[in-house]
Amino acid sequence: MKITNMVSRLGSNLSPFSVLTPVLFLSFFVSTSAFANSVTYVDNCDATVLSSYAGQTFVVTNDIVKENSGSCIVINHDNVSVDCQDYRLTGIGDTSGFTGVFVSGSENVSVQNCEFYSWTAGIRFYFDSDYGVAVNNKFRFNDSGIIVFYSDHA
C-alpha cells in the first residue's frame, strides 16, 4: 500500500519494482558487510580453536588458560584481527609446538594487546601468512615470542 502511494506521488512512469530495487540492493550490501566484519568474543581456548573467516575480529574478554595441548586461537583466512585487550593467554608450558595465536596461510592478520605466557611461541605466522602485524604484545616465559616460517613481510 505504501509503495503504491509513493509510486503514484512520484509519477506514473515508475513501477513498484523500480522503487524496491535500490532498497533490496542496499539491504543486501548492509547484510553482507556486517557478516564480513563480525566480532567473536573469546573467553576460553577450548571453545576457541576457531576457524576464522575473512574480516573476522576476535576480542578476548578475560585471561585464558589453555588446559590441554594445541593452540588457543587459529587463524586461517585473510584480513582477521585479534585484540586481547591486555588479557593473558597462558599455555601449558609444553615445548611441543603449541602457540597462543597460530596464523596459517593468511594475509593481513593483526594480533594486538596480548600477553603470551608459557607457550612454545606466542604468535606463529606459518606458510604464506604474509603481511602479518603484531602490535603491543608482551611475551613471558615462552620458548619464542614470534615465529615467522615460510611467510613474507610478517
PDB file of N, CA and C in Angstrom, residues 2 21 62 72 92 103 108 138 153:
ATOM      1  N   LYS A   2       1.854   1.314   0.871  1.00  0.00           N
ATOM      2  CA  LYS A   2       2.701   2.496   0.944  1.00  0.00           C
ATOM      3  C   LYS A   2       3.533   2.668  -0.317  1.00  0.00           C
ATOM      4  N   THR A  21      14.034  -2.003  -6.053  1.00  0.00           N
ATOM      5  CA  THR A  21      15.359  -2.477  -6.442  1.00  0.00           C
ATOM      6  C   THR A  21      16.474  -1.819  -5.633  1.00  0.00           C
ATOM      7  N   ASN A  62      38.828 -11.967  28.797  1.00  0.00           N
ATOM      8  CA  ASN A  62      39.369 -12.266  30.122  1.00  0.00           C
ATOM      9  C   ASN A  62      40.688 -13.024  29.955  1.00  0.00           C
ATOM     10  N   CYS A  72      45.677 -21.907  20.987  1.00  0.00           N
ATOM     11  CA  CYS A  72      44.473 -21.287  21.550  1.00  0.00           C
ATOM     12  C   CYS A  72      43.573 -20.723  20.447  1.00  0.00           C
ATOM     13  N   ILE A  92      50.373 -24.440  28.344  1.00  0.00           N
ATOM     14  CA  ILE A  92      50.622 -25.472  29.345  1.00  0.00           C
ATOM     15  C   ILE A  92      52.102 -25.654  29.639  1.00  0.00           C
ATOM     16  N   VAL A 103      48.683 -18.551  13.011  1.00  0.00           N
ATOM     17  CA  VAL A 103      48.199 -17.994  11.747  1.00  0.00           C
ATOM     18  C   VAL A 103      48.754 -18.849  10.615  1.00  0.00           C
ATOM     19  N   ASN A 108      47.361 -10.328   5.936  1.00  0.00           N
ATOM     20  CA  ASN A 108      46.816  -9.157   6.637  1.00  0.00           C
ATOM     21  C   ASN A 108      46.143  -9.525   7.961  1.00  0.00           C
ATOM     22  N   LYS A 138      53.044  -8.662  24.738  1.00  0.00           N
ATOM     23  CA  LYS A 138      54.057  -8.995  25.735  1.00  0.00           C
ATOM     24  C   LYS A 138      54.272 -10.503  25.707  1.00  0.00           C
ATOM     25  N   HIS A 153      57.067 -10.699   4.700  1.00  0.00           N
ATOM     26  CA  HIS A 153      56.591  -9.402   5.173  1.00  0.00           C
ATOM     27  C   HIS A 153      55.771  -9.479   6.459  1.00  0.00           C
TER      28      HIS A 153
END
